[in-house]
Short mmCIF file of C-alpha atoms in Angstrom, two decimals:
data_model
loop_
_atom_site.label_atom_id
_atom_site.label_comp_id
_atom_site.label_asym_id
_atom_site.label_seq_id
_atom_site.Cartn_x
_atom_site.Cartn_y
_atom_site.Cartn_z
CA MET Q 1 -6.11 58.51 51.93
CA LYS Q 2 -3.60 55.69 52.43
CA VAL Q 3 -5.03 52.28 51.49
CA LEU Q 4 -3.71 48.76 52.04
CA LEU Q 5 -4.93 46.04 49.63
CA ILE Q 6 -5.10 42.47 50.94
CA GLU Q 7 -5.90 40.23 47.95
CA ASP Q 8 -4.22 37.10 46.56
CA GLU Q 9 -5.22 37.35 42.87
CA ASP Q 10 -3.03 39.68 40.80
CA LEU Q 11 -5.79 40.50 38.34
CA ALA Q 12 -8.13 41.51 41.17
CA VAL Q 13 -5.38 43.72 42.66
CA ARG Q 14 -4.85 45.49 39.34
CA LYS Q 15 -8.56 46.05 38.77
CA LEU Q 16 -9.15 47.26 42.33
CA SER Q 17 -6.14 49.60 42.24
CA LYS Q 18 -7.37 51.10 38.97
CA LEU Q 19 -10.89 51.61 40.34
CA LEU Q 20 -9.65 53.28 43.52
CA THR Q 21 -7.41 55.78 41.74
CA GLU Q 22 -10.15 56.56 39.20
CA ILE Q 23 -12.65 57.24 41.98
CA ASP Q 24 -10.29 59.40 44.06
CA GLY Q 25 -6.96 60.72 42.78
CA ASN Q 26 -5.86 61.36 46.37
CA ILE Q 27 -5.91 57.65 47.23
CA GLU Q 28 -2.44 56.17 47.70
CA ILE Q 29 -1.97 52.39 47.65
CA VAL Q 30 0.65 52.04 50.39
CA GLY Q 31 0.90 48.25 50.32
CA LYS Q 32 -0.33 44.99 48.83
CA ALA Q 33 -0.43 41.66 50.66
CA ALA Q 34 -1.47 38.30 49.21
CA SER Q 35 -1.59 36.16 52.35
CA VAL Q 36 -2.35 36.20 56.06
CA GLN Q 37 1.36 36.15 56.87
CA GLU Q 38 2.24 39.02 54.50
CA SER Q 39 -0.62 41.07 55.93
CA VAL Q 40 0.49 40.51 59.52
CA GLU Q 41 4.07 41.47 58.66
CA PHE Q 42 2.97 44.65 56.88
CA LEU Q 43 0.73 45.77 59.75
CA LYS Q 44 3.50 45.13 62.28
CA ASP Q 45 6.24 46.92 60.35
CA ASN Q 46 4.47 49.89 58.73
CA GLU Q 47 2.42 52.96 59.54
CA VAL Q 48 -1.27 52.30 60.14
CA PRO Q 49 -3.18 52.79 56.83
CA ASP Q 50 -6.32 54.90 56.75
CA LEU Q 51 -8.31 52.06 55.22
CA ILE Q 52 -7.87 48.37 54.36
CA LEU Q 53 -9.63 46.56 51.51
CA MET Q 54 -9.44 42.90 52.50
CA ASP Q 55 -10.40 39.74 50.63
CA ILE Q 56 -11.71 37.09 53.01
CA GLU Q 57 -10.29 34.00 51.27
CA LEU Q 58 -6.49 34.24 50.96
CA ALA Q 59 -3.86 31.79 49.72
CA ASP Q 60 -2.94 30.60 53.23
CA GLY Q 61 -6.27 30.91 55.02
CA GLN Q 62 -9.10 33.29 55.86
CA SER Q 63 -8.25 36.92 56.52
CA PHE Q 64 -10.02 36.78 59.89
CA GLU Q 65 -6.85 35.04 61.12
CA ILE Q 66 -5.01 38.36 60.70
CA PHE Q 67 -6.98 39.81 63.60
CA ASP Q 68 -5.83 36.94 65.82
CA GLN Q 69 -2.16 37.73 65.21
CA VAL Q 70 -1.96 41.52 65.15
CA LYS Q 71 -4.02 44.48 66.31
CA VAL Q 72 -5.79 45.93 63.27
CA GLU Q 73 -6.42 49.61 63.96
CA SER Q 74 -7.71 50.58 60.51
CA PRO Q 75 -11.32 50.32 59.36
CA VAL Q 76 -11.90 47.56 56.82
CA ILE Q 77 -13.95 47.04 53.67
CA PHE Q 78 -14.22 43.30 53.06
CA THR Q 79 -14.37 41.84 49.54
CA THR Q 80 -15.34 38.28 48.70
CA SER Q 81 -17.37 36.02 46.44
CA TYR Q 82 -19.26 34.46 49.35
CA ASP Q 83 -21.90 36.06 51.55
CA GLU Q 84 -21.67 33.46 54.35
CA TYR Q 85 -19.03 35.52 56.18
CA ALA Q 86 -21.07 38.72 56.38
CA LEU Q 87 -21.98 38.67 60.07
CA ARG Q 88 -18.49 37.65 61.13
CA ALA Q 89 -16.99 40.40 58.99
CA PHE Q 90 -18.87 43.10 60.84
CA LYS Q 91 -17.32 42.06 64.16
CA VAL Q 92 -13.88 43.28 63.09
CA ASN Q 93 -13.68 46.99 62.17
CA SER Q 94 -15.89 46.56 59.13
CA ILE Q 95 -17.33 49.54 57.26
CA ASP Q 96 -18.82 47.58 54.40
CA TYR Q 97 -18.89 44.27 52.57
CA LEU Q 98 -18.51 44.14 48.78
CA LEU Q 99 -19.45 41.10 46.76
CA LYS Q 100 -17.21 40.24 43.80
CA PRO Q 101 -17.05 41.18 41.00
CA ILE Q 102 -16.76 44.65 42.53
CA LYS Q 103 -18.76 47.34 40.75
CA ARG Q 104 -17.50 50.92 40.59
CA GLN Q 105 -20.68 52.45 42.01
CA GLU Q 106 -20.65 50.05 44.98
CA LEU Q 107 -17.02 50.83 45.76
CA GLU Q 108 -17.77 54.55 45.50
CA ALA Q 109 -20.62 54.09 47.99
CA SER Q 110 -18.35 52.23 50.41
CA LEU Q 111 -15.71 54.96 50.26
CA ALA Q 112 -18.41 57.56 50.82
CA LYS Q 113 -19.59 55.61 53.86
CA TYR Q 114 -16.00 55.54 55.14
CA ASN Q 115 -15.78 59.32 54.79
CA ARG Q 116 -19.08 59.85 56.59
CA LEU Q 117 -18.31 57.50 59.44
CA THR Q 118 -14.79 58.76 60.04
CA LYS Q 119 -15.63 62.44 59.71
CA GLY Q 120 -15.00 64.13 63.03
CA ALA Q 121 -13.36 61.07 64.60
CA GLU Q 122 -10.36 62.56 66.36
CA SER Q 123 -8.08 59.72 67.31
CA ASP Q 124 -9.88 56.45 66.70
CA PRO Q 125 -11.59 56.37 63.28
CA ALA Q 126 -11.75 52.57 63.31
CA LYS Q 127 -13.85 52.51 66.46
CA HIS Q 128 -16.09 55.24 65.07
CA ALA Q 129 -16.41 53.53 61.70
CA ALA Q 130 -17.28 50.17 63.22
CA ASN Q 131 -20.27 51.61 65.07
CA LEU Q 132 -22.94 50.01 62.88
CA ASP Q 133 -26.29 49.03 64.36
CA ARG Q 134 -27.85 45.58 64.21
CA ASP Q 135 -30.62 46.61 61.78
CA ALA Q 136 -28.08 48.00 59.29
CA ILE Q 137 -26.10 44.75 59.37
CA ASP Q 138 -29.18 42.58 58.92
CA SER Q 139 -30.33 44.73 56.00
CA LEU Q 140 -26.96 44.45 54.27
CA VAL Q 141 -26.83 40.66 54.72
CA LYS Q 142 -30.31 40.37 53.19
CA GLN Q 143 -29.21 42.40 50.16
CA LEU Q 144 -26.08 40.27 49.76
CA ARG Q 145 -28.06 37.05 49.76
CA GLN Q 146 -30.35 38.41 47.08
CA GLN Q 147 -27.32 39.37 44.97
CA MET Q 148 -25.92 35.86 45.36
CA GLN Q 149 -28.87 34.37 43.47
CA PRO Q 150 -27.97 34.68 39.78
CA SER Q 151 -30.83 35.05 37.31
CA GLU Q 152 -28.97 32.61 35.06
CA TYR Q 153 -25.49 31.19 34.64
CA ARG Q 154 -23.05 32.27 31.96
CA LYS Q 155 -23.62 30.59 28.56
CA ARG Q 156 -20.62 31.92 26.62
CA PHE Q 157 -17.58 34.18 26.81
CA LEU Q 158 -16.32 36.64 24.22
CA VAL Q 159 -12.54 36.30 23.88
CA LYS Q 160 -9.84 37.72 21.64
CA HIS Q 161 -8.15 35.30 19.25
CA LEU Q 162 -5.82 36.17 16.35
CA GLN Q 163 -6.75 39.87 16.34
CA GLN Q 164 -10.47 39.20 16.39
CA TRP Q 165 -13.18 38.55 18.97
CA VAL Q 166 -14.84 35.15 19.03
CA PRO Q 167 -17.64 33.73 21.23
CA ILE Q 168 -16.86 30.48 23.06
CA GLU Q 169 -19.72 28.42 24.48
CA VAL Q 170 -19.29 27.43 28.13
CA THR Q 171 -20.12 23.85 27.14
CA ASP Q 172 -16.95 23.86 24.99
CA ILE Q 173 -14.67 24.80 27.92
CA ALA Q 174 -12.69 22.10 29.73
CA TYR Q 175 -11.32 24.18 32.62
CA PHE Q 176 -10.39 27.66 33.81
CA TYR Q 177 -7.05 28.25 35.50
CA SER Q 178 -4.69 30.89 36.83
CA GLU Q 179 -1.13 31.27 35.54
CA GLU Q 180 1.29 33.97 36.73
CA GLY Q 181 -1.52 36.27 37.79
CA THR Q 182 -3.55 35.83 34.58
CA SER Q 183 -6.83 33.94 34.20
CA LEU Q 184 -7.20 31.63 31.20
CA PHE Q 185 -9.28 28.72 30.01
CA LYS Q 186 -8.70 25.74 27.77
CA SER Q 187 -11.32 24.56 25.36
CA LYS Q 188 -12.08 20.90 24.83
CA ASN Q 189 -10.07 21.01 21.59
CA ASN Q 190 -7.02 22.26 23.56
CA HIS Q 191 -7.04 25.92 22.55
CA LYS Q 192 -5.94 28.39 25.26
CA TYR Q 193 -7.61 31.79 25.78
CA PRO Q 194 -6.95 34.57 28.32
CA ILE Q 195 -10.02 35.95 30.06
CA ASP Q 196 -10.52 39.19 31.97
CA TYR Q 197 -12.09 37.74 35.13
CA THR Q 198 -10.56 36.36 38.30
CA LEU Q 199 -11.32 32.75 39.24
CA ASP Q 200 -13.40 34.01 42.17
CA GLU Q 201 -15.54 36.02 39.74
CA LEU Q 202 -15.80 33.12 37.31
CA GLU Q 203 -16.90 30.74 40.04
CA LYS Q 204 -20.03 32.84 40.56
CA MET Q 205 -20.85 32.89 36.84
CA LEU Q 206 -20.67 29.14 36.27
CA ASP Q 207 -23.27 26.46 36.91
CA PRO Q 208 -22.03 24.51 39.98
CA ASP Q 209 -23.54 21.32 38.57
CA CYS Q 210 -21.13 21.57 35.63
CA PHE Q 211 -18.05 23.25 37.14
CA PHE Q 212 -16.12 22.65 40.38
CA ARG Q 213 -13.52 24.85 42.10
CA ALA Q 214 -10.78 22.26 42.51
CA ASN Q 215 -8.33 24.65 44.21
CA ARG Q 216 -7.10 28.25 44.04
CA GLN Q 217 -5.71 27.65 40.53
CA PHE Q 218 -8.39 25.56 38.76
CA ILE Q 219 -12.12 25.48 38.05
CA ILE Q 220 -12.85 22.26 36.17
CA SER Q 221 -15.68 21.00 34.00
CA VAL Q 222 -17.29 17.68 34.84
CA HIS Q 223 -16.58 16.53 31.28
CA CYS Q 224 -12.80 17.00 31.47
CA VAL Q 225 -12.17 14.63 34.41
CA GLN Q 226 -10.59 11.43 33.05
CA GLN Q 227 -9.03 9.84 36.10
CA ILE Q 228 -8.98 10.28 39.89
CA ASN Q 229 -5.83 9.17 41.70
CA PRO Q 230 -5.08 9.00 45.43
CA TYR Q 231 -2.40 11.45 46.60
CA PHE Q 232 -0.47 12.20 49.79
CA ASN Q 233 -2.40 12.90 53.01
CA ASN Q 234 -5.77 11.83 51.57
CA LYS Q 235 -5.61 14.37 48.78
CA ILE Q 236 -6.72 13.66 45.21
CA LYS Q 237 -4.76 14.11 42.00
CA LEU Q 238 -6.76 14.53 38.80
CA ALA Q 239 -6.01 13.59 35.21
CA LEU Q 240 -7.81 16.02 32.91
CA THR Q 241 -8.38 16.24 29.17
CA PRO Q 242 -6.78 18.21 27.66
CA THR Q 243 -3.78 17.71 29.91
CA PRO Q 244 -3.00 20.86 31.96
CA GLU Q 245 0.51 22.26 32.27
CA SER Q 246 0.53 21.84 36.05
CA GLU Q 247 -0.82 19.23 38.46
CA VAL Q 248 -4.40 19.53 39.68
CA ILE Q 249 -4.57 18.54 43.34
CA ILE Q 250 -7.72 18.59 45.46
CA SER Q 251 -7.22 18.99 49.20
CA ARG Q 252 -8.33 16.43 51.76
CA GLU Q 253 -10.98 18.93 52.97
CA LYS Q 254 -12.54 19.28 49.50
CA ALA Q 255 -12.16 15.65 48.40
CA MET Q 256 -15.56 14.53 49.69
CA ASP Q 257 -17.38 17.48 48.09
CA PHE Q 258 -15.61 16.73 44.80
CA LYS Q 259 -16.69 13.10 44.84
CA LYS Q 260 -20.30 14.08 45.59
CA TRP Q 261 -20.22 16.62 42.76
CA LEU Q 262 -18.76 14.17 40.25
CA GLY Q 263 -21.23 11.45 41.23
CA LYS Q 264 -24.38 13.55 40.78
#
């Protein structure tokens, strides 16, 4: 089976690739795209893959935009941290909808569903695979919403430091960030630790009253915000403590939500 991965976080790509090849040694990852534009170019210039695993939120927009620019003939398994797109996802060649962090058994079930739905389809597996009834969709959306309600938020993380494992309380973390495809966090006393979760996965684990997804690169604690400065085009530039190695900019679209969150 030839599979195309559409995902903009390197760590998520590595974990998903590893899972796929462990589940089925015959799976071949024929391409990886991190944006809407890269995905469109791949689908225009290459052979149609048997299956696409597609994250909904990409670096340059939502993956639904891909379907507006190119004909997608392959069936799709969507992956995302948000269940609000479930109904829309099923309108475009969708076989299944996996909520991050992706679990092996759920991915196995999705691939099994792909095999069942495409079995016997002669020339148009995508059309055959997309033939899901309304009750099945409603049932899946209900399950997703239940999964989105965490029993409790993460209290601490176990991280490796100087050849040993140490627990770090979430209350001692200033912000999480992404750097060259790796997720890390800085503690309030300015120590840096790598962490084996993507920012999308971390966002689900953290109490939204205490942490805010500033942009694709940063999740910040309410206690680390020292100054809010106006930026170009109604954006916001933040001064954080400890000082990050790159600028933290909040988009015009998220600026109002940020102010409401900080003023709670």
